[in-house]
PDB file of C-alpha atoms in Angstrom:
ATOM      1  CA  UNK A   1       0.000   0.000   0.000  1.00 64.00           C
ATOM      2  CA  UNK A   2       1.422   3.617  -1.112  1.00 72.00           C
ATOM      3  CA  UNK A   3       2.547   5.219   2.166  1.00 76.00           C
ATOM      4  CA  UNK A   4       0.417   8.195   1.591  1.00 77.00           C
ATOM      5  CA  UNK A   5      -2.568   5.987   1.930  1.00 73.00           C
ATOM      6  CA  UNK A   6      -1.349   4.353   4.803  1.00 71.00           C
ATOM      7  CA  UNK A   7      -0.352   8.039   6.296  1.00 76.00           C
ATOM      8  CA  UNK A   8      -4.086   9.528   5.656  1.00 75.00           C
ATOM      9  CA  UNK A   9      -5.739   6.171   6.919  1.00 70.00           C
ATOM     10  CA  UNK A  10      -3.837   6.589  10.113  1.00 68.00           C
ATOM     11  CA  UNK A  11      -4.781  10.640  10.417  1.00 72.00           C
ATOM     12  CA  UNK A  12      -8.177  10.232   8.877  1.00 70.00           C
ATOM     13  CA  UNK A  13      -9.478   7.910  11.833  1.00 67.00           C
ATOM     14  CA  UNK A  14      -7.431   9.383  14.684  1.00 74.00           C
ATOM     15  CA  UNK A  15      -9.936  11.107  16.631  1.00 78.00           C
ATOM     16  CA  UNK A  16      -8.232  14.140  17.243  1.00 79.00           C
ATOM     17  CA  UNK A  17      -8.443  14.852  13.269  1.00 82.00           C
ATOM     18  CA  UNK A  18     -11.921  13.537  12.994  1.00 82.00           C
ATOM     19  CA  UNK A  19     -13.329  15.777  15.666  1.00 83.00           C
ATOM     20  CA  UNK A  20     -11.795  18.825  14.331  1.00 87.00           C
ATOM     21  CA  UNK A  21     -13.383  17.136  10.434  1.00 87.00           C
ATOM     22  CA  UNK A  22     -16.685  17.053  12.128  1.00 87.00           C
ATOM     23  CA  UNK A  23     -16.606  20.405  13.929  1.00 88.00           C
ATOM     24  CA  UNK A  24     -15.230  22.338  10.733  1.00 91.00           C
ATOM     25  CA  UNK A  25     -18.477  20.484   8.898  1.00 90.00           C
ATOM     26  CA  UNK A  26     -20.614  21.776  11.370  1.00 90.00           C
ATOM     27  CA  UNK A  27     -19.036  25.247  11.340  1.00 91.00           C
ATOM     28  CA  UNK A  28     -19.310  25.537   7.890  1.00 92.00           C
ATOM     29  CA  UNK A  29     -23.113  24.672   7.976  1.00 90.00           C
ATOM     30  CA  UNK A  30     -23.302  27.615  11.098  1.00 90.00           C
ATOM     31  CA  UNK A  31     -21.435  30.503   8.663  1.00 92.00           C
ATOM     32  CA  UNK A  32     -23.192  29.807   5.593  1.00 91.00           C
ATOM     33  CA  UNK A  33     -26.600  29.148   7.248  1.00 89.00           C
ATOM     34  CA  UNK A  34     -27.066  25.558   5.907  1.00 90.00           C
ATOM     35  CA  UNK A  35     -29.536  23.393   7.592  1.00 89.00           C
ATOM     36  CA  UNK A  36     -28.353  20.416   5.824  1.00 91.00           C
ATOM     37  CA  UNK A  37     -24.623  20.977   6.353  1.00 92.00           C
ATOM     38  CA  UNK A  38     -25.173  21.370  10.277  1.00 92.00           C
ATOM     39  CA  UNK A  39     -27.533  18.240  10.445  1.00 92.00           C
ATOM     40  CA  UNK A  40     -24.981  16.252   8.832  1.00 93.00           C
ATOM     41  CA  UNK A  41     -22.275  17.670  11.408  1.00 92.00           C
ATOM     42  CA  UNK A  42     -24.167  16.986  14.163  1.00 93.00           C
ATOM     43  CA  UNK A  43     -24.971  13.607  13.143  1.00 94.00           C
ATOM     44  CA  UNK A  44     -21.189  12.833  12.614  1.00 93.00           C
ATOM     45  CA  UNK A  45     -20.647  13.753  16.412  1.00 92.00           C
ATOM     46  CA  UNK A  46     -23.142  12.172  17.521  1.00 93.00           C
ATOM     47  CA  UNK A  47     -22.904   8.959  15.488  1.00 93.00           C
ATOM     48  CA  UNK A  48     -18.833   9.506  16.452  1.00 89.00           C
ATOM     49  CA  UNK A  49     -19.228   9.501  20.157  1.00 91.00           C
ATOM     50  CA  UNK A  50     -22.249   6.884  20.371  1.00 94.00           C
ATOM     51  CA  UNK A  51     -19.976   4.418  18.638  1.00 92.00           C
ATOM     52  CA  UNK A  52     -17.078   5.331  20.391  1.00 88.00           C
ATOM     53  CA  UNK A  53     -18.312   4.435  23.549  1.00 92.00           C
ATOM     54  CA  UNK A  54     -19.467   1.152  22.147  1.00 93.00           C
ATOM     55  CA  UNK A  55     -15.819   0.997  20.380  1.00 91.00           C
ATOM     56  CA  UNK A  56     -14.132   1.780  24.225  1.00 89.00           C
ATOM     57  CA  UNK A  57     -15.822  -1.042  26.237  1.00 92.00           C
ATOM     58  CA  UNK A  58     -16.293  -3.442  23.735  1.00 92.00           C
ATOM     59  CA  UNK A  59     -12.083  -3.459  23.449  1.00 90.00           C
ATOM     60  CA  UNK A  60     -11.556  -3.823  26.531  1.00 90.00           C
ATOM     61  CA  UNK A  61     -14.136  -5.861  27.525  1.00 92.00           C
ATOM     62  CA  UNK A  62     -13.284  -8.674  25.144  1.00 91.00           C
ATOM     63  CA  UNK A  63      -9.336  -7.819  24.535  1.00 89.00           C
ATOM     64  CA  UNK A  64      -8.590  -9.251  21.177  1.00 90.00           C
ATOM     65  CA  UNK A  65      -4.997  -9.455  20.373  1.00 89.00           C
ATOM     66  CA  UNK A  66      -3.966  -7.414  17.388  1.00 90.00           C
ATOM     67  CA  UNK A  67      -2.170  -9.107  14.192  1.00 91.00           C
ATOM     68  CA  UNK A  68       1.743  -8.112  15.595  1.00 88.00           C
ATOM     69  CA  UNK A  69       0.626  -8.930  19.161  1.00 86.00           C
ATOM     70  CA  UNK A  70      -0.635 -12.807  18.669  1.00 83.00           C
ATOM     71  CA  UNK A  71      -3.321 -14.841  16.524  1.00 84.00           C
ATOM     72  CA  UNK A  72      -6.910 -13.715  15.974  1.00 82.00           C
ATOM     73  CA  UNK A  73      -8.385 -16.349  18.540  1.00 86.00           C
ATOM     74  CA  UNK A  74      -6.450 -14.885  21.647  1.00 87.00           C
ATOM     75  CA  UNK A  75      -8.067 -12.729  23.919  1.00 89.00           C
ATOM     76  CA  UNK A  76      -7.297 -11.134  26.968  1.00 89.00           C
ATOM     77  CA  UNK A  77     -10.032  -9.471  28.625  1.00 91.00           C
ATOM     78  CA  UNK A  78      -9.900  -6.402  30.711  1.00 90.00           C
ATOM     79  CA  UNK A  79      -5.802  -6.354  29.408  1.00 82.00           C
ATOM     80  CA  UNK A  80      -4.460  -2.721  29.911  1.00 76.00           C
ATOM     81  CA  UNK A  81      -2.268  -2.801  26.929  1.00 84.00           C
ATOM     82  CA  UNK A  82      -2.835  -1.510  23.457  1.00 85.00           C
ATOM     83  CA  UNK A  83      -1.698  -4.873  21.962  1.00 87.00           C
ATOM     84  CA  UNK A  84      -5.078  -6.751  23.129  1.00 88.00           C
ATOM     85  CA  UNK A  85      -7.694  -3.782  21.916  1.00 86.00           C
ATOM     86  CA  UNK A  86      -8.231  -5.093  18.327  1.00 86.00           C
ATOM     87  CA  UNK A  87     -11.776  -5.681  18.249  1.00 89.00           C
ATOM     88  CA  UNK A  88     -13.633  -3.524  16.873  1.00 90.00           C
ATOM     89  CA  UNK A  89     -11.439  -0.965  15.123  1.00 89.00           C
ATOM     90  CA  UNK A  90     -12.342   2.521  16.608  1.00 87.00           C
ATOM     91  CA  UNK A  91     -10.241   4.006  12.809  1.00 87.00           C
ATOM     92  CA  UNK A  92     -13.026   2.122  10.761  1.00 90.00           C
ATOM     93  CA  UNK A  93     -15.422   3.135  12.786  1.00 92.00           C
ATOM     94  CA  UNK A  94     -14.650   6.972  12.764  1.00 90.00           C
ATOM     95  CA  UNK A  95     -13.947   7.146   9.033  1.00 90.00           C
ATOM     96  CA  UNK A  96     -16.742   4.556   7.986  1.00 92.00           C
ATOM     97  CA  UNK A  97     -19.354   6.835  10.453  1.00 93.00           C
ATOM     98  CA  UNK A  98     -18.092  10.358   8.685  1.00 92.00           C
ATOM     99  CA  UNK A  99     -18.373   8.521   4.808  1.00 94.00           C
ATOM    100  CA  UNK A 100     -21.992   6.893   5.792  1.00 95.00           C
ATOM    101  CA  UNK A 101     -23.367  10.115   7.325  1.00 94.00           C
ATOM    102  CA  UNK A 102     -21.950  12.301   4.450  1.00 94.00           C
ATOM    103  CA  UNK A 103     -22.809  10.366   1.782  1.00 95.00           C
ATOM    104  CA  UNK A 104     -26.665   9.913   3.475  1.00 93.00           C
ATOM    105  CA  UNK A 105     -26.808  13.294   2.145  1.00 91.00           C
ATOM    106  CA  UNK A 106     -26.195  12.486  -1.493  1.00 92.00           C
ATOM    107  CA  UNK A 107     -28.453  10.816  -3.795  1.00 93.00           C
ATOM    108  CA  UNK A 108     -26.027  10.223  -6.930  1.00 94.00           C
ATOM    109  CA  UNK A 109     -24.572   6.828  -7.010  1.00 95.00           C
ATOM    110  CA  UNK A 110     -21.398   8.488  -8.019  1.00 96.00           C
ATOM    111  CA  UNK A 111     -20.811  10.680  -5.170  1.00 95.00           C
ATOM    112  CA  UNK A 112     -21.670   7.819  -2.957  1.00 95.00           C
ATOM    113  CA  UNK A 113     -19.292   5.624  -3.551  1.00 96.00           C
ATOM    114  CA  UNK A 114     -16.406   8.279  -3.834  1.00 95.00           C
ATOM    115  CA  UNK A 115     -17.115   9.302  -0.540  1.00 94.00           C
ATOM    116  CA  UNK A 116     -17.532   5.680   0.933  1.00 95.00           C
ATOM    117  CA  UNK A 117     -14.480   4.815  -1.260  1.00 93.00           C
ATOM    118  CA  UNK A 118     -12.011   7.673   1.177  1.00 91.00           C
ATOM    119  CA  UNK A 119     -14.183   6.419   4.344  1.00 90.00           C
ATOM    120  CA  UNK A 120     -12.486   3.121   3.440  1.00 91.00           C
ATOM    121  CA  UNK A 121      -8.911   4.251   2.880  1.00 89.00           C
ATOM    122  CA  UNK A 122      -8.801   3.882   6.819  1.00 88.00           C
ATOM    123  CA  UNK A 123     -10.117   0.439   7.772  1.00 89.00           C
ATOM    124  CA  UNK A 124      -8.251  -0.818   4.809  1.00 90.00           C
ATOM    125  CA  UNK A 125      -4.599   0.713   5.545  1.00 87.00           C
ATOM    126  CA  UNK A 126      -5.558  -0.516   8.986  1.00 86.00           C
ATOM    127  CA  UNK A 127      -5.277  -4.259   7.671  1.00 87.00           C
ATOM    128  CA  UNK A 128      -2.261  -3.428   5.489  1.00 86.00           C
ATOM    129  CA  UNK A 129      -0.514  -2.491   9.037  1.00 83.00           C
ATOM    130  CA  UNK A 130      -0.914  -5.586  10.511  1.00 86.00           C
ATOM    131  CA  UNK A 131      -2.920  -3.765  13.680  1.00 85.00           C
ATOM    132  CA  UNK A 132      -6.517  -5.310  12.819  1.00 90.00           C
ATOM    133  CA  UNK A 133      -8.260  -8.569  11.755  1.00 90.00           C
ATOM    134  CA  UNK A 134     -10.858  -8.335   9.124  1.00 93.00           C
ATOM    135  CA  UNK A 135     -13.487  -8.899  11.490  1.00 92.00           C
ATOM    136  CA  UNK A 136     -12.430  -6.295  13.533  1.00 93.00           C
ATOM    137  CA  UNK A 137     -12.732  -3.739  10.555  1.00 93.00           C
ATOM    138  CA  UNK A 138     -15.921  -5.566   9.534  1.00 93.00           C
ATOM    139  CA  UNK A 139     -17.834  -5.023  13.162  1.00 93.00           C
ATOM    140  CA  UNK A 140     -16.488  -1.512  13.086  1.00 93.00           C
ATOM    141  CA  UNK A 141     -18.277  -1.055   9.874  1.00 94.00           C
ATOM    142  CA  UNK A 142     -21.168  -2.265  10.781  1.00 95.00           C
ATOM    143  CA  UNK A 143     -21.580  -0.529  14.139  1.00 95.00           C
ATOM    144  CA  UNK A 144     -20.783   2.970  11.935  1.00 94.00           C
ATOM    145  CA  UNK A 145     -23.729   2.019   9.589  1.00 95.00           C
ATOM    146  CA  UNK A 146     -26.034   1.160  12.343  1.00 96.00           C
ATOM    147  CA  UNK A 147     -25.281   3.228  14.958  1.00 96.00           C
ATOM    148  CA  UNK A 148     -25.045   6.737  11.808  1.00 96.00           C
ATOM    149  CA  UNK A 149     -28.890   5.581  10.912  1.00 96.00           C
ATOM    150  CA  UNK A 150     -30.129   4.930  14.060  1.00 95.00           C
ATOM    151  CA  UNK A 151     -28.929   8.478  15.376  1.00 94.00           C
ATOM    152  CA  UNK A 152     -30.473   9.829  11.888  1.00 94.00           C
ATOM    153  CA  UNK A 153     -33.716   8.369  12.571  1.00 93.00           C
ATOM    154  CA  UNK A 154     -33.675   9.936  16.024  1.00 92.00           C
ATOM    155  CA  UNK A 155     -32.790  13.059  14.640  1.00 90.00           C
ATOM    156  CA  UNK A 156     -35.683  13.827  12.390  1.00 88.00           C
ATOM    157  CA  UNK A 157     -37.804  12.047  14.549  1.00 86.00           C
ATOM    158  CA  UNK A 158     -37.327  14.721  16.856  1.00 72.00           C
ATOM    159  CA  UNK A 159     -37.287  17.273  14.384  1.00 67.00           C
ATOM    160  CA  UNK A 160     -40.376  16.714  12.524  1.00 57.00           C
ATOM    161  CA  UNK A 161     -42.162  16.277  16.213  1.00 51.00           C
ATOM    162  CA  UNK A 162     -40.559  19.960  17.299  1.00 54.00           C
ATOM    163  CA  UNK A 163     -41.376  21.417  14.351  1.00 49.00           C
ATOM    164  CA  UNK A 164     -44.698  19.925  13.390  1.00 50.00           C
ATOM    165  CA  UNK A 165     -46.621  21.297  16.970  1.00 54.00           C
ATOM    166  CA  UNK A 166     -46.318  24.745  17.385  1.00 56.00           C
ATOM    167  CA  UNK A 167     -44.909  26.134  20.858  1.00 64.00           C
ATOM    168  CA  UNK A 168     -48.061  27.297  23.217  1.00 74.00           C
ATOM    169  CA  UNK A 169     -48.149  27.870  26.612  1.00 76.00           C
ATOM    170  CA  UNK A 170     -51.343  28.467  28.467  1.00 80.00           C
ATOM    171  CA  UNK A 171     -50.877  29.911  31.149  1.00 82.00           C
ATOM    172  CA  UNK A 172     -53.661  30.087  34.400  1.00 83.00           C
ATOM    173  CA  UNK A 173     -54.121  31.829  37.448  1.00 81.00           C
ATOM    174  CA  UNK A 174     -53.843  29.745  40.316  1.00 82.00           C
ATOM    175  CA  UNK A 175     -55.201  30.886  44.034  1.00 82.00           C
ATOM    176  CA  UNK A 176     -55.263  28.729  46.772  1.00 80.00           C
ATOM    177  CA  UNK A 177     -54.668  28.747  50.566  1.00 80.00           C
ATOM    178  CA  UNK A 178     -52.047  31.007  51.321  1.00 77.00           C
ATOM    179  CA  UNK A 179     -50.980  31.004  47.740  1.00 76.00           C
ATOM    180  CA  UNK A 180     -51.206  33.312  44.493  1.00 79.00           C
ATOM    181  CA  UNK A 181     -49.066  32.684  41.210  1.00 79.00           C
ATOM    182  CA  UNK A 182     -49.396  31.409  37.773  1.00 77.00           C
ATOM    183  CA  UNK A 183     -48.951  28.365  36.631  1.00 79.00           C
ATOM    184  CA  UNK A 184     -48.008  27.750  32.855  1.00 76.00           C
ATOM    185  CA  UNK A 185     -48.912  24.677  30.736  1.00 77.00           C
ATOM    186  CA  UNK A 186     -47.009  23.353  27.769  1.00 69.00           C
TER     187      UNK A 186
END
């Protein structure tokens, strides 16, 4: 694999990077008033740090040994060290959420699979490095895809309910024994 590939791979699904990705998405969406361009930035975080937690104690709590570390069928639970946190990999999971929430946007076939063909570069160089199994780029995958529609789903759940009832308050006069206020209703 061309060590430029293997170089954005390794930055592209560092978290460090793909926060400041994500937030630069959103802020774009913010200074040029885009709805769509926000939603999608906000479901990259959120899809990001749902999965990540799932990413965090699923590694430790089953503590698959990495390629350079030992064979696929060793595991060390609750291991401390970075050579028995294979499974799943948290770099196919950042890229592969950021490619599946971006390219949600997209209807063209075309621009679908370039962007899902960069959210691979990651998982892929990940295997070239020797520091993941297939499955654990596969799972990672998979809880991206899941994890990016099921936050999506939420998400306009909750907006078509907010924006589909109109805000009222009613608000009443309430006396009673020793008190006098009002009381609103929403």
């Amino acid at each position: 694999m061309p060590q430029v590939l293997k170089e954005f791979g390794w930055y592209f699904g560092s978290p460090q990077n793909f926060f400041m990705i994500s937030a630069g998405v959103y802020g774009f969406g913010l200074i040029t008033d885009n709805e769509k361009v926000r939603h999608t930035g906000v479901l990259i975080i959120a899809s990001a740090a749902t999965s990540g937690i799932i990413q965090s104690i699923s590694k430790t709590a089953v503590g698959r040994a990495r390629p350079k570390t030992g064979n696929r069928d060793e595991f060390k639970p609750f291991e401390g060290t970075p050579g028995y946190h294979s499974f799943p990999s948290g770099h196919a999971i950042l890229s592969f959420s950021m490619a599946h929430a971006i390219s949600k946007q997209f209807d063209d076939f075309w621009a679908k699979a370039g962007i899902y063909t960069v959210g691979s570069i990651a998982p892929i160089s990940r295997l070239w490095a020797d520091a993941h199994w297939l499955s654990d780029v596969g799972l990672g995958i998979a809880i991206s895809i899941v994890v990016v529609d099921g936050v999506d789903n939420f998400m306009k759940k909750k907006n078509a309910y907010n924006y589909s009832k109109p805000k009222h308050i009613s608000w009443q006069l309430k006396a009673g024994y020793g008190t006098l206020g009002f009381v609103g209703t929403f």
